[in-house]
Short mmCIF file of C-alpha atoms in Angstrom, two decimals:
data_model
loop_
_atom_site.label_atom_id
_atom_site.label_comp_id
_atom_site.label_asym_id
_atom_site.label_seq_id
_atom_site.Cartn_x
_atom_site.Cartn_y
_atom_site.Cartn_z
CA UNK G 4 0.00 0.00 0.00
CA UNK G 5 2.42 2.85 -1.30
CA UNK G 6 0.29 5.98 0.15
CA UNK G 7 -0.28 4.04 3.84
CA UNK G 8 3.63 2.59 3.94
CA UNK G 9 4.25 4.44 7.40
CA UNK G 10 0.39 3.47 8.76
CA UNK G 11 -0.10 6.46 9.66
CA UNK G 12 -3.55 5.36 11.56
CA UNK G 13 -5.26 5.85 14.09
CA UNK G 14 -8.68 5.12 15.83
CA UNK G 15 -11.22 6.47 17.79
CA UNK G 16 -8.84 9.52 18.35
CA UNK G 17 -10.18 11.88 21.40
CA UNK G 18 -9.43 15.15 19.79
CA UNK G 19 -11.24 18.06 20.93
CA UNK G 20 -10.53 20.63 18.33
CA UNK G 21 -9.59 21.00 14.40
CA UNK G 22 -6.32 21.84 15.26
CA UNK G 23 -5.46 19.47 18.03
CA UNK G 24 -6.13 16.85 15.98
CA UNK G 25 -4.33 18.05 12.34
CA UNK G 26 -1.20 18.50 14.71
CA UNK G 27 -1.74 14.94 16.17
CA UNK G 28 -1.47 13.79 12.65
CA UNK G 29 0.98 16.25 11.25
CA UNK G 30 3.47 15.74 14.56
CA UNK G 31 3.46 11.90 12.75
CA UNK G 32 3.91 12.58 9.43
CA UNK G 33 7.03 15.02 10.75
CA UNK G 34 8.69 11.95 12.95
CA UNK G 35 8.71 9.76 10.13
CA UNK G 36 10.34 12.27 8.27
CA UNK G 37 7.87 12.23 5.33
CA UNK G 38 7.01 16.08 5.21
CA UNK G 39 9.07 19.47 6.47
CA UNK G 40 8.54 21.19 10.08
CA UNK G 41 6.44 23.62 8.71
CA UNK G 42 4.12 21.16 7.44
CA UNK G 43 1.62 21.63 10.23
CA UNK G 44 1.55 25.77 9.74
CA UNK G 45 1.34 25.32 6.16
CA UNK G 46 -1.77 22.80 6.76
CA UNK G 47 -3.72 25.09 9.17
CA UNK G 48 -2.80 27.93 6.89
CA UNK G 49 -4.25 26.24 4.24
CA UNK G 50 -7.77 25.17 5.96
CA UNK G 51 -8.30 28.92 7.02
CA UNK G 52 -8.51 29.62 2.90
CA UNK G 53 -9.65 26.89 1.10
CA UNK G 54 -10.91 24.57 4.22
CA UNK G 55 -12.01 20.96 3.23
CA UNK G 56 -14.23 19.84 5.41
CA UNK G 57 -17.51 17.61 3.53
CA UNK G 58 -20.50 16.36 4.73
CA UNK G 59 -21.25 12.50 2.71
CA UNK G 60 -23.65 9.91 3.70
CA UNK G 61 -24.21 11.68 7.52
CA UNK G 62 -20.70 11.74 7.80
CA UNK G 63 -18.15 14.56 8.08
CA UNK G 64 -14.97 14.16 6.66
CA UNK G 65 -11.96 16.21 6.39
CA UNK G 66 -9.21 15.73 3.95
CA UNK G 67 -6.35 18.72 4.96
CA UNK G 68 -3.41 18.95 2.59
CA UNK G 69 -1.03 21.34 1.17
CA UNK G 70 1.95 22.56 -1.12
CA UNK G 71 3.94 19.31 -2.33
CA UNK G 72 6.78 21.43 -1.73
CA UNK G 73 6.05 20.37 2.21
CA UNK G 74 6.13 16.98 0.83
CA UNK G 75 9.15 14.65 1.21
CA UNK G 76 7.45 11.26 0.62
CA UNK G 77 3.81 10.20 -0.77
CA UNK G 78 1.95 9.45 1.98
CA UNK G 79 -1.77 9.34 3.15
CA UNK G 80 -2.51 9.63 7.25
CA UNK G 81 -6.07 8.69 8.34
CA UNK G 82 -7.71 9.64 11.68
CA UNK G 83 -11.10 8.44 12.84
CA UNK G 84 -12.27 10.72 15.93
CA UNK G 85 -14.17 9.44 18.91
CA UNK G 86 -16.31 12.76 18.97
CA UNK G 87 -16.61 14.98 15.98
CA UNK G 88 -14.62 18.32 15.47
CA UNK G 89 -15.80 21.33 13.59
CA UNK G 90 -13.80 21.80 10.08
CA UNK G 91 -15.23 24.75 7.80
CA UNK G 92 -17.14 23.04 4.71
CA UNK G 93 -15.10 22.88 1.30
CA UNK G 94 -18.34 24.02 -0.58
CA UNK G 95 -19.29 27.27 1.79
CA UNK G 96 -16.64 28.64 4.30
CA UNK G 97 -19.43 30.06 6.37
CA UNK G 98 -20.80 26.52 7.34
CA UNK G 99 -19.66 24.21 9.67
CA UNK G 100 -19.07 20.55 9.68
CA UNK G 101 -19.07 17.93 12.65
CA UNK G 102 -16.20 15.89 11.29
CA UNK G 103 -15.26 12.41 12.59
CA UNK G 104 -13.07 10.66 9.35
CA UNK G 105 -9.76 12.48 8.20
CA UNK G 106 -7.43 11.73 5.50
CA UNK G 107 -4.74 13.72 5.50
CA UNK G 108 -2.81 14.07 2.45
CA UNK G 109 0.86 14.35 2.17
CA UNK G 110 0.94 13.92 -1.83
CA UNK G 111 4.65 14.96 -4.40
CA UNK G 112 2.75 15.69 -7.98
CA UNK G 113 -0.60 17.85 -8.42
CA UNK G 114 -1.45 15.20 -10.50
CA UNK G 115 -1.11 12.74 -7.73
CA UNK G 116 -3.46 14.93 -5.45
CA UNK G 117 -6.20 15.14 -7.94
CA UNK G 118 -6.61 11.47 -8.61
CA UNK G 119 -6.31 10.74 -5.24
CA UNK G 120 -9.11 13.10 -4.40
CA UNK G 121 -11.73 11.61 -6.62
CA UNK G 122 -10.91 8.40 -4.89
CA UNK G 123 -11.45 9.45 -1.78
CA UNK G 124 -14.65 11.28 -2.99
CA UNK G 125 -15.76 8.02 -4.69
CA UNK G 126 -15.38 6.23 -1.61
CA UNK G 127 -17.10 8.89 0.92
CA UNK G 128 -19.96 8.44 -1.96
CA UNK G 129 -20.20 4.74 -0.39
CA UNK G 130 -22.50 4.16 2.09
CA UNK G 131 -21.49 1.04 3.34
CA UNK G 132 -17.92 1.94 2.81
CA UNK G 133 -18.00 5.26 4.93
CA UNK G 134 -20.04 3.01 7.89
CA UNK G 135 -16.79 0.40 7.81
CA UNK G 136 -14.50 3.57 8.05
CA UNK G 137 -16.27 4.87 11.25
CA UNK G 138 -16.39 2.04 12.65
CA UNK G 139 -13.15 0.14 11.74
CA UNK G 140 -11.03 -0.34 14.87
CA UNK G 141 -7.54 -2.64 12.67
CA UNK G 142 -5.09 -1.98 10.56
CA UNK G 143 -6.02 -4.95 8.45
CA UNK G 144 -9.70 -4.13 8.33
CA UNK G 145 -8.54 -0.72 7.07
CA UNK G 146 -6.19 -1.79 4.95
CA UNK G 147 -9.16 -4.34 3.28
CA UNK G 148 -11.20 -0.92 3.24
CA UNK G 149 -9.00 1.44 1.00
CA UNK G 150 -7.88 -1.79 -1.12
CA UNK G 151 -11.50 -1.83 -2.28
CA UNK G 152 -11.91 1.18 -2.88
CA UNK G 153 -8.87 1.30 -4.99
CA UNK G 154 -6.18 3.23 -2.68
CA UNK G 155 -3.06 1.83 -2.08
#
């Protein structure tokens, strides 16, 4: 699975804000040494203009990223949250989104981003995929999860 090699994953995260949580994620992606120190800023940054929060199938889901010039190495982190945080919606920065699934994306070429974006949109579009995400507690069921979706 080239975009979850470091398994960056975790489950049923107690976060209790956007930012708590992005840096939970971010501090991991920065130990493995797949992104820059300023990767965190430059995420945060990011949210406040174009956020990317989305609401699919009663679920909120976030997918922060940035510049790939924060990007070492290709790599995808995902977060499930034990309560929701608020994220601003991608669609309308004036609303507000309970979000509980994150995939945060630490991605080299723009081309890379794109595709990997209408994956993940594709999958959020699946009901019975999105339920296994929320409540998928193992790496291997996770792993089973993106592999039929079609991200590895």
């Amino acid at each position: 699975m080239m975009f979850f090699n470091k398994e960056i994953i975790t489950f049923n995260f107690e976060g209790h804000s956007k930012e708590q949580v992005l840096s939970h994620l971010s501090a991991e992606f920065i130990e493995n040494d797949l992104v820059t120190q300023d990767f965190y800023a430059s995420i945060i940054s990011r949210e406040l203009s174009f956020p990317t929060g989305l609401w699919m199938n009663d679920t909120g889901i976030a997918i922060p990223h940035t510049d790939s010039e924060k990007v070492k190495q290709a790599q995808i982190g995902f977060m499930s949250l034990k309560q929701p945080v608020t994220f601003k919606e991608m669609a309308n920065k004036d609303n507000e989104i309970e979000v509980s699934l994150i995939f945060m994306l630490a991605l080299k070429q723009s081309d890379q981003q794109l595709s990997m974006l209408q994956k993940l949109v594709n999958l959020f579009q699946n009901e019975s995929m999105v339920k296994q995400l929320k409540e998928c507690t193992s790496l291997i069921e996770f792993k089973s999860i993106m592999k039929n979706a079609g991200i590895e």
